[in-house]
PDB file of C-alpha atoms and ligand atoms in Angstrom:
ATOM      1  CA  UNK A   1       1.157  12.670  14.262  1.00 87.00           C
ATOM      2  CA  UNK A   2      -0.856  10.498  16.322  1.00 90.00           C
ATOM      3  CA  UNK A   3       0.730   9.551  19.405  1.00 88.00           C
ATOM      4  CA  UNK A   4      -0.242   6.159  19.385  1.00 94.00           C
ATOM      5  CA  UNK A   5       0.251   4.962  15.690  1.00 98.00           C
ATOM      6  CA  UNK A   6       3.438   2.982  15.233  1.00 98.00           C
ATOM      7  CA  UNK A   7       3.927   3.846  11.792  1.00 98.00           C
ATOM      8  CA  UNK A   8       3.581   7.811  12.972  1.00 98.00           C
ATOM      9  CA  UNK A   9       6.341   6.777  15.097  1.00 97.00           C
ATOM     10  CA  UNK A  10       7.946   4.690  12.200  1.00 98.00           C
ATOM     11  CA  UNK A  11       7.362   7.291   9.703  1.00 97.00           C
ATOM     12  CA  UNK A  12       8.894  10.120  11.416  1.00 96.00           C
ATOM     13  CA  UNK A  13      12.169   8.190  12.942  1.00 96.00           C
ATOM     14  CA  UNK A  14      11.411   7.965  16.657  1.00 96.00           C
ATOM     15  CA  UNK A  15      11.350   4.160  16.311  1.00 97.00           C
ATOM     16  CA  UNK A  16      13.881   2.741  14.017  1.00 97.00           C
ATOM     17  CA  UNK A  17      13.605   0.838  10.803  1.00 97.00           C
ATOM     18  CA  UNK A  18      15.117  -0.712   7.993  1.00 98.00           C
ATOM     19  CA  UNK A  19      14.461   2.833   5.605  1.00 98.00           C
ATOM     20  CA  UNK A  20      15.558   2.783   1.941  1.00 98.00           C
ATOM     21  CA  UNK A  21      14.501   6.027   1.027  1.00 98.00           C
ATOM     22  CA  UNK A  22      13.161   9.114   2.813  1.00 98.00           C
ATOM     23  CA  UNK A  23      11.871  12.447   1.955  1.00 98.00           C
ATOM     24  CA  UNK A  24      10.240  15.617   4.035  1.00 97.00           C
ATOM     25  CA  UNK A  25       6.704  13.524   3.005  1.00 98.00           C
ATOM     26  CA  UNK A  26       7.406   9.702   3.028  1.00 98.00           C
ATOM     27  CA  UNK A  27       9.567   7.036   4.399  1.00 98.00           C
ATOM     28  CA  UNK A  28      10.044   3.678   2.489  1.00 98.00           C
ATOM     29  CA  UNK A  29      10.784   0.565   4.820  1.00 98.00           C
ATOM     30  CA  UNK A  30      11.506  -2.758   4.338  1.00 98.00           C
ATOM     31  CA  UNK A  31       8.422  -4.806   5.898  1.00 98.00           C
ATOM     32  CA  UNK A  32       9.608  -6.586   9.043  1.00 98.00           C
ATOM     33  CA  UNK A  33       7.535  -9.757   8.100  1.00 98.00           C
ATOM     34  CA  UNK A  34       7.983  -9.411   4.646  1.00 98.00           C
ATOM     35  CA  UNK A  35       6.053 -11.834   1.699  1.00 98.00           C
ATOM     36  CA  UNK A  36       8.636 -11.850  -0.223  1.00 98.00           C
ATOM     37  CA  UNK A  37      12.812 -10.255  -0.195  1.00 98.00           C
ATOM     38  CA  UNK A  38      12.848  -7.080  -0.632  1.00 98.00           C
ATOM     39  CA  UNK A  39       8.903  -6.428   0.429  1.00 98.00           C
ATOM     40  CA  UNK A  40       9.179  -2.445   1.192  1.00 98.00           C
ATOM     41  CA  UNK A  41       6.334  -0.067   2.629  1.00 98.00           C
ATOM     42  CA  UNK A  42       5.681   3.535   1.430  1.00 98.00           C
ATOM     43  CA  UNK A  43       4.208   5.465   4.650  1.00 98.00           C
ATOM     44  CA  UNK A  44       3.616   9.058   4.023  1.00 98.00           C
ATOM     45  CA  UNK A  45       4.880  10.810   7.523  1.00 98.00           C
ATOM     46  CA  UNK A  46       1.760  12.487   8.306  1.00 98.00           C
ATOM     47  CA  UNK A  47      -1.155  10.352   9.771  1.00 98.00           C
ATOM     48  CA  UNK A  48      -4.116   8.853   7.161  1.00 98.00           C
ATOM     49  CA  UNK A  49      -5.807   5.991   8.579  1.00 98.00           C
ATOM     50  CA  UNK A  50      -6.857   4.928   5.058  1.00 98.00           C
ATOM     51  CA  UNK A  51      -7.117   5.603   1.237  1.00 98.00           C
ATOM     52  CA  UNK A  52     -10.414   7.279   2.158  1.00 98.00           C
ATOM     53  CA  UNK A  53      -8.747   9.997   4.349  1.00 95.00           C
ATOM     54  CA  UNK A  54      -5.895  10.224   1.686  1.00 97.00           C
ATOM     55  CA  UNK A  55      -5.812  13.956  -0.099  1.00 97.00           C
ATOM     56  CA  UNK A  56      -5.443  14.143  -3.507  1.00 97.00           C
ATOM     57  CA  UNK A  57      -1.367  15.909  -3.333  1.00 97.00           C
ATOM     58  CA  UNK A  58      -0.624  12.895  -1.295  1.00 97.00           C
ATOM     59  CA  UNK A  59      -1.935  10.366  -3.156  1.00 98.00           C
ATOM     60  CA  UNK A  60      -0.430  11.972  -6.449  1.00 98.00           C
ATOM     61  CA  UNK A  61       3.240  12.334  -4.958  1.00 98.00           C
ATOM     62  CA  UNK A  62       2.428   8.872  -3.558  1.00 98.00           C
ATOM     63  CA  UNK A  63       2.166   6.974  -7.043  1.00 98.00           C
ATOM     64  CA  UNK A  64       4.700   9.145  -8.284  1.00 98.00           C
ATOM     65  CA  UNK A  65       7.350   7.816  -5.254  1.00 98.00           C
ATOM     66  CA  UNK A  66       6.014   4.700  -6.020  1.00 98.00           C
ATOM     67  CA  UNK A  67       7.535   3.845  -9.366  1.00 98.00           C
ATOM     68  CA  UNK A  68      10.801   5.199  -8.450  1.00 98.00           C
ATOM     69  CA  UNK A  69      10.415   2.652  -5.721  1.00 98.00           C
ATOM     70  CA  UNK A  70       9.638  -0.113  -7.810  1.00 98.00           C
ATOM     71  CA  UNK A  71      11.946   0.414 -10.594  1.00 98.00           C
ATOM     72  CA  UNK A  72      14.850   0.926  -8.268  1.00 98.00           C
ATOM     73  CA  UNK A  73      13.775  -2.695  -6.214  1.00 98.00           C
ATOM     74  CA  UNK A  74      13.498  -4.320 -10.021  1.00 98.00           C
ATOM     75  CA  UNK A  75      17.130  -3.124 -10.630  1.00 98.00           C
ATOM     76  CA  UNK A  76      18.339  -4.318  -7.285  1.00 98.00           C
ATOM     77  CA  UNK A  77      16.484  -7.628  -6.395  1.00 98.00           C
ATOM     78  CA  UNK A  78      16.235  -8.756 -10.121  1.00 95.00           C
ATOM     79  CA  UNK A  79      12.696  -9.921  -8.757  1.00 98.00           C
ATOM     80  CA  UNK A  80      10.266 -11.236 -12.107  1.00 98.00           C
ATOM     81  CA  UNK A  81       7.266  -9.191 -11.282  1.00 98.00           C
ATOM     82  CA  UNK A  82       5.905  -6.857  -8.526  1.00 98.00           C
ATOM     83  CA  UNK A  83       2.277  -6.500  -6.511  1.00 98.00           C
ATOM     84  CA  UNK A  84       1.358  -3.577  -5.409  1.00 98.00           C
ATOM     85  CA  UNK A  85      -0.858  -4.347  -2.600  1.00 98.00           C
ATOM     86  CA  UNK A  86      -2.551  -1.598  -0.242  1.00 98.00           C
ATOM     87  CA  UNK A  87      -5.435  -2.790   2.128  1.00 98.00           C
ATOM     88  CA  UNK A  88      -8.503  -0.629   3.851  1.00 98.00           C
ATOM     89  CA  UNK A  89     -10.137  -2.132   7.068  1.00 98.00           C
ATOM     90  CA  UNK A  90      -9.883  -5.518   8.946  1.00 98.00           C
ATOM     91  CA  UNK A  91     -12.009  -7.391   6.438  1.00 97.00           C
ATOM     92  CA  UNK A  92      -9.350  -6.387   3.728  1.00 97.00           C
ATOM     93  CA  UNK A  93      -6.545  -7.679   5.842  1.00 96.00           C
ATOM     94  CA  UNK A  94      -5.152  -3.904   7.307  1.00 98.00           C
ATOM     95  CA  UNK A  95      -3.629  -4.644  10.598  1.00 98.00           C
ATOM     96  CA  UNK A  96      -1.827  -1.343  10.738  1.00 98.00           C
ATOM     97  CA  UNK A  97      -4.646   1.970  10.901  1.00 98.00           C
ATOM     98  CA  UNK A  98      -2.084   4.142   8.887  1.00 98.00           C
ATOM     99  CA  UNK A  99      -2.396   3.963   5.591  1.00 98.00           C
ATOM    100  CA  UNK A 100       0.882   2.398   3.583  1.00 98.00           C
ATOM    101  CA  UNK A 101       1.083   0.878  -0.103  1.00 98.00           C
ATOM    102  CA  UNK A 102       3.153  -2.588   0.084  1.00 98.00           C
ATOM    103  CA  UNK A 103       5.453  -2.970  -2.409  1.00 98.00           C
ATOM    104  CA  UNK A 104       5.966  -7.101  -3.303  1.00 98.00           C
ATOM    105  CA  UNK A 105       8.320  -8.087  -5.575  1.00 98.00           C
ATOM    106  CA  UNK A 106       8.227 -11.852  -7.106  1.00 98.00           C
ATOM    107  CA  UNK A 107       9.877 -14.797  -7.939  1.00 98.00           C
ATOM    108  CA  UNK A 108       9.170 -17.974  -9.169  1.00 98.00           C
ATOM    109  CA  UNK A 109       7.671 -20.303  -6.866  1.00 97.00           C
ATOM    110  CA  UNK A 110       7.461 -17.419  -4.230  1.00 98.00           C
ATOM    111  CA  UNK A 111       4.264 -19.139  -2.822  1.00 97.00           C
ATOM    112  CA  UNK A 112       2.174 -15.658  -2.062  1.00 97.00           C
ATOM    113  CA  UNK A 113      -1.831 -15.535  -2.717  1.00 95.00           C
ATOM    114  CA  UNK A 114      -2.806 -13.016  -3.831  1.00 93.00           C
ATOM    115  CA  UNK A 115      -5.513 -14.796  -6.378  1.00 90.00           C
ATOM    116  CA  UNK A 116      -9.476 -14.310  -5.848  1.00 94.00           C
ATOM    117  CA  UNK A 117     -11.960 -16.679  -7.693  1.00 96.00           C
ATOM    118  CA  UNK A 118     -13.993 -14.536 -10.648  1.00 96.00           C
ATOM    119  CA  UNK A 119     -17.361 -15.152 -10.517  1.00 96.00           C
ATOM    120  CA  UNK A 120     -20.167 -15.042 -12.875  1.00 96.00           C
ATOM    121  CA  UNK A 121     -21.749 -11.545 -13.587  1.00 96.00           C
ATOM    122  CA  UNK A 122     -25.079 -10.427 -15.109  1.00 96.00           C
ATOM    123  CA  UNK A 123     -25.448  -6.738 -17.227  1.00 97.00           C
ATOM    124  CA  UNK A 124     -28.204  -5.829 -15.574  1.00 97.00           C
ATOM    125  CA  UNK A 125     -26.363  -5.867 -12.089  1.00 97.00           C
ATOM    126  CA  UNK A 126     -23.391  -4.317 -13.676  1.00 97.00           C
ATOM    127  CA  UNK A 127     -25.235  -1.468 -14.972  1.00 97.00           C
ATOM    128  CA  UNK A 128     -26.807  -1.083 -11.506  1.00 97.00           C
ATOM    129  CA  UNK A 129     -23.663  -0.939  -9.656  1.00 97.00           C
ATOM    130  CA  UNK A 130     -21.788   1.499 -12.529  1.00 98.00           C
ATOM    131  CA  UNK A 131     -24.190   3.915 -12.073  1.00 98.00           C
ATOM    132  CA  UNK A 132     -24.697   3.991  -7.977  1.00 98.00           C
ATOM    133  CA  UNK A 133     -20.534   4.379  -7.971  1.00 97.00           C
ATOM    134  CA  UNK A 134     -20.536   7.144 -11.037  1.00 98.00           C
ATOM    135  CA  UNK A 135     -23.157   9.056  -9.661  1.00 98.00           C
ATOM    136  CA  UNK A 136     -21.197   8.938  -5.875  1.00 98.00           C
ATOM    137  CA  UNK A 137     -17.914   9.971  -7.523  1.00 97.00           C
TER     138      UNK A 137
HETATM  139  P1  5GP B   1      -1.330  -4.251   6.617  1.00 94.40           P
HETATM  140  O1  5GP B   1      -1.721  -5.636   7.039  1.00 94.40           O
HETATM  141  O2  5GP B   1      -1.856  -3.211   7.589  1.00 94.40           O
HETATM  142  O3  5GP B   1      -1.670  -3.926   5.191  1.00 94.40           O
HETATM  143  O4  5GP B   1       0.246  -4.231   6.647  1.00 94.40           O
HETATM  144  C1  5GP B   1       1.000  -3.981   7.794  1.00 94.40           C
HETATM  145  C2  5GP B   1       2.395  -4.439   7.488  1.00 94.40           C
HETATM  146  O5  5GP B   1       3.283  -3.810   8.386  1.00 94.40           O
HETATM  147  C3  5GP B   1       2.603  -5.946   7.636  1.00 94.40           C
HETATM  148  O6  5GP B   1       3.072  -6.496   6.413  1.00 94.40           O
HETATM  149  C4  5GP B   1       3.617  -6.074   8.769  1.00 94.40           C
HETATM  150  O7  5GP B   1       4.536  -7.117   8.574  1.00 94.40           O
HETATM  151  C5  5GP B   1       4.281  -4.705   8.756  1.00 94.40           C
HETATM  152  N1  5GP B   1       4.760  -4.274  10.071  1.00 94.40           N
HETATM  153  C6  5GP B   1       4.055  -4.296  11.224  1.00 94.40           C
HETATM  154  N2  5GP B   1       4.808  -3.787  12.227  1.00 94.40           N
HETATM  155  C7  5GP B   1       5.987  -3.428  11.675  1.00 94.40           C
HETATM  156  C8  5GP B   1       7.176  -2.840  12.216  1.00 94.40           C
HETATM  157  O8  5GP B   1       7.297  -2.554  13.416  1.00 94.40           O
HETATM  158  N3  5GP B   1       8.202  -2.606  11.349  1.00 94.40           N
HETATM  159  C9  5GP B   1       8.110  -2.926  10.026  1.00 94.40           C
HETATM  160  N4  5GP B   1       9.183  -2.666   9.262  1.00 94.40           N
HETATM  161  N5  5GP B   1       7.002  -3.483   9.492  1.00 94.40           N
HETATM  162  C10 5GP B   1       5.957  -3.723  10.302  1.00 94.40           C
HETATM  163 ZN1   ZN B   2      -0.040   7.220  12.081  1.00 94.40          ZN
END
């Protein structure tokens, strides 16, 4: 718990929220200033500022959660699709420094961007950037 995180707070019920499922490791919310109806947050109670911090039990429970989550908000909001959308640092659009995975269900004509333009790519660059991740992992 970190005493100034909201979502610490959030996560472990000392400030109220709209929670549609909760277990001893994660609270699901609906997002206050949501994209779409029905936009929920998975925050696991104890503090990660980011996917990089995230361990590997967490992560795996995480996913796990997170189709439950997603089939139950297909059954109940009859939405068309769903994004699952989780950003890492300012430049990635995080505004909240504990990590959460959005869950955004849509509908036709919902108006949310979530589109990025492709660009062109050459082999040789690709093969350079495979093998600097591959040989970090
Ligand atoms: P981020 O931009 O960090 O990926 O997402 C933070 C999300 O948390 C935003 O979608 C924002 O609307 C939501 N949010 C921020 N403060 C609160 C709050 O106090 N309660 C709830 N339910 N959602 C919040
Ligand atoms: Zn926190």
């Amino acid at each position: 718990m970190k005493d100034d995180c909201l979502f610490c707070k959030i996560a472990r019920g000392k400030i109220s929220s709209a929670t549609v499922y909760e277990d001893s490791h994660f609270r699901v919310i609906l997002d206050v200033n949501p994209a779409t109806k029905g936009h929920c947050l998975i925050i696991p109670k104890e503090h990660f500022d980011n996917i990089y911090d995230l361990d590997a039990e967490t992560a795996g429970k995480l996913f796990s959660l997170a189709t439950c989550i997603a089939r139950a908000m297909r059954d109940a909001l009859g939405c068309e699709g769903l994004n699952i959308v989780q950003n890492n640092g300012e430049i990635a659009g995080q505004t909240v420094f504990h990590f959460h995975l959005h869950l955004i269900p849509r509908y036709k004509d919902d108006g949310v961007q979530l589109a990025w333009t492709p660009h062109e790519s050459e082999e040789a660059q690709l093969e350079e950037i495979r093998a600097a991740i591959r040989k970090a992992i």
